[in-house]
Amino acid sequence: MSLIDAARAVRENAYVPYSNFKVGAALRAADGAVYAGCNVENVAYPEGTCAEAGAIAAMVAAGATEIVELAVIADSPTPVTPCGGCRQKIAEFAGPDVAVTLATTDGVTKTVTVRELLPFAFDTEQMSKV
Ligand code: THU
């Protein structure tokens, strides 16, 4: 199953009573396994979690920590783009050249790199003086 198909499938399980905007994310880890997540909202709105965060949590829970490819899908007019917080979460586990495919449920896709999603990312190098 392709990453987009995995993201499309998990998107169906999104819990979105507040936004009604379902998102699915799937990533391939260095071990070859695919981990998927959907957004899970909460009546206390800030407690909701994004699809990307769910996929990353599933990967880490399984013992993997390196993303080699990632896909996100939603019923959006243009390929859905991860929020700022998720870009930082992705950059924690994916190198700058890792491909991120953004997709609409209608089949439009756009592939970008993690570097393009999060230029000038904050990383451990910036704490090297402490
Ligand atoms: N959302 C995601 O899960 N991932 C994204 O890339 C964009 C936004 C979710 C958060 C919230 O549940 C809903 O979409 C509307 O913002």
Short mmCIF file of C-alpha atoms and ligand atoms in Angstrom, two decimals:
data_model
loop_
_atom_site.label_atom_id
_atom_site.label_comp_id
_atom_site.label_asym_id
_atom_site.label_seq_id
_atom_site.Cartn_x
_atom_site.Cartn_y
_atom_site.Cartn_z
CA MET A 1 0.00 0.00 0.00
CA SER A 2 1.34 3.45 -0.91
CA LEU A 3 1.78 6.06 1.80
CA ILE A 4 -1.02 8.13 0.28
CA ASP A 5 -3.36 5.15 0.38
CA ALA A 6 -2.41 4.50 4.02
CA ALA A 7 -3.06 8.16 4.84
CA ARG A 8 -6.36 8.06 2.95
CA ALA A 9 -7.45 4.98 4.89
CA VAL A 10 -6.56 6.25 8.37
CA ARG A 11 -8.19 9.60 7.59
CA GLU A 12 -11.55 7.84 7.74
CA ASN A 13 -11.00 7.37 11.49
CA ALA A 14 -10.35 11.04 12.20
CA TYR A 15 -12.31 12.32 15.22
CA VAL A 16 -13.37 15.79 14.13
CA PRO A 17 -16.71 16.80 15.70
CA TYR A 18 -15.60 20.45 15.92
CA SER A 19 -13.91 21.23 12.60
CA ASN A 20 -15.36 18.40 10.51
CA PHE A 21 -12.01 18.52 8.68
CA LYS A 22 -10.55 15.01 8.49
CA VAL A 23 -6.81 14.64 8.00
CA GLY A 24 -4.77 11.48 7.54
CA ALA A 25 -1.00 11.12 7.69
CA ALA A 26 1.24 8.16 7.02
CA LEU A 27 4.99 7.89 7.22
CA ARG A 28 7.59 5.29 6.35
CA ALA A 29 10.25 4.81 8.98
CA ALA A 30 13.82 3.69 8.37
CA ASP A 31 12.80 0.16 9.39
CA GLY A 32 10.46 0.09 6.36
CA ALA A 33 7.31 0.02 8.43
CA VAL A 34 4.42 2.40 7.79
CA TYR A 35 2.88 4.32 10.69
CA ALA A 36 -0.36 6.24 10.34
CA GLY A 37 -2.33 8.81 12.30
CA CYS A 38 -5.43 10.96 12.07
CA ASN A 39 -6.46 14.15 13.80
CA VAL A 40 -8.18 13.72 17.15
CA GLU A 41 -10.05 16.78 18.37
CA ASN A 42 -11.21 17.67 21.88
CA VAL A 43 -13.95 19.82 23.34
CA ALA A 44 -11.10 21.81 24.88
CA TYR A 45 -9.95 22.82 21.42
CA PRO A 46 -6.19 23.28 22.03
CA GLU A 47 -6.00 19.71 23.30
CA GLY A 48 -6.76 18.35 19.84
CA THR A 49 -3.92 16.65 18.00
CA CYS A 50 -3.00 16.69 14.33
CA ALA A 51 -2.77 13.67 12.06
CA GLU A 52 0.99 14.10 11.68
CA ALA A 53 1.46 14.08 15.44
CA GLY A 54 -0.50 10.83 15.64
CA ALA A 55 1.61 9.15 12.99
CA ILE A 56 4.82 10.29 14.69
CA ALA A 57 3.59 9.06 18.07
CA ALA A 58 2.75 5.65 16.58
CA MET A 59 6.25 5.44 15.07
CA VAL A 60 8.01 6.34 18.30
CA ALA A 61 5.81 4.01 20.32
CA ALA A 62 6.89 1.19 18.00
CA GLY A 63 10.54 1.97 18.67
CA ALA A 64 11.44 3.81 15.44
CA THR A 65 12.75 7.36 15.27
CA GLU A 66 13.67 8.09 11.65
CA ILE A 67 11.17 9.19 9.00
CA VAL A 68 12.22 8.49 5.40
CA GLU A 69 8.99 9.56 3.68
CA LEU A 70 5.68 11.11 4.72
CA ALA A 71 2.26 11.81 3.19
CA VAL A 72 -0.67 13.91 4.39
CA ILE A 73 -4.16 14.02 2.90
CA ALA A 74 -7.35 16.03 3.44
CA ASP A 75 -10.42 17.16 1.54
CA SER A 76 -8.88 20.55 0.86
CA PRO A 77 -9.03 22.69 -2.29
CA THR A 78 -5.26 22.48 -2.66
CA PRO A 79 -2.89 19.83 -1.22
CA VAL A 80 -3.08 20.13 2.56
CA THR A 81 -0.06 21.68 4.25
CA PRO A 82 1.04 20.74 7.78
CA CYS A 83 0.64 23.39 10.48
CA GLY A 84 3.70 25.11 11.89
CA GLY A 85 3.87 22.93 14.98
CA CYS A 86 3.72 19.76 12.92
CA ARG A 87 6.52 21.02 10.66
CA GLN A 88 8.73 21.24 13.73
CA LYS A 89 7.58 17.79 14.90
CA ILE A 90 8.36 16.32 11.47
CA ALA A 91 11.79 17.99 11.43
CA GLU A 92 12.63 16.29 14.72
CA PHE A 93 12.55 12.89 13.02
CA ALA A 94 13.10 13.63 9.31
CA GLY A 95 16.16 15.05 7.59
CA PRO A 96 15.87 18.20 5.45
CA ASP A 97 15.82 16.23 2.18
CA VAL A 98 12.98 13.89 3.18
CA ALA A 99 10.03 14.05 0.78
CA VAL A 100 6.63 15.07 2.12
CA THR A 101 3.69 14.48 -0.18
CA LEU A 102 0.71 16.75 0.36
CA ALA A 103 -2.55 15.53 -1.13
CA THR A 104 -6.19 16.28 -1.66
CA THR A 105 -8.76 13.51 -1.53
CA ASP A 106 -9.50 14.40 -5.18
CA GLY A 107 -6.09 13.13 -6.18
CA VAL A 108 -4.04 16.33 -6.49
CA THR A 109 -0.59 15.93 -4.95
CA LYS A 110 2.42 18.13 -4.35
CA THR A 111 5.71 16.82 -3.06
CA VAL A 112 8.03 19.08 -1.10
CA THR A 113 11.03 18.55 1.15
CA VAL A 114 11.18 19.02 4.89
CA ARG A 115 13.61 21.89 4.22
CA GLU A 116 11.00 23.61 2.06
CA LEU A 117 8.34 23.09 4.72
CA LEU A 118 10.51 24.44 7.51
CA PRO A 119 13.38 26.61 6.32
CA PHE A 120 15.75 27.88 9.03
CA ALA A 121 14.56 25.15 11.39
CA PHE A 122 15.65 25.41 14.99
CA ASP A 123 17.90 22.46 15.79
CA THR A 124 20.42 21.29 18.37
CA GLU A 125 23.30 23.03 16.55
CA GLN A 126 21.91 26.33 17.77
CA MET A 127 22.36 25.22 21.37
CA SER A 128 25.97 24.18 20.79
CA LYS A 129 27.39 27.03 22.92
CA VAL A 130 25.67 25.98 26.12
N1 THU B 1 -4.94 19.36 10.99
C1 THU B 1 -4.16 18.25 10.87
O1 THU B 1 -4.44 17.21 11.51
N2 THU B 1 -3.07 18.30 10.09
C2 THU B 1 -2.76 19.35 9.26
O2 THU B 1 -1.78 19.26 8.53
C3 THU B 1 -3.61 20.55 9.26
C4 THU B 1 -4.63 20.61 10.33
C5 THU B 1 -6.17 19.27 11.78
C6 THU B 1 -6.19 19.98 13.10
C7 THU B 1 -7.68 20.14 13.32
O3 THU B 1 -8.20 18.93 13.88
C8 THU B 1 -8.24 20.31 11.92
O4 THU B 1 -7.25 19.80 11.05
C9 THU B 1 -8.58 21.74 11.56
O5 THU B 1 -7.51 22.58 11.83
#
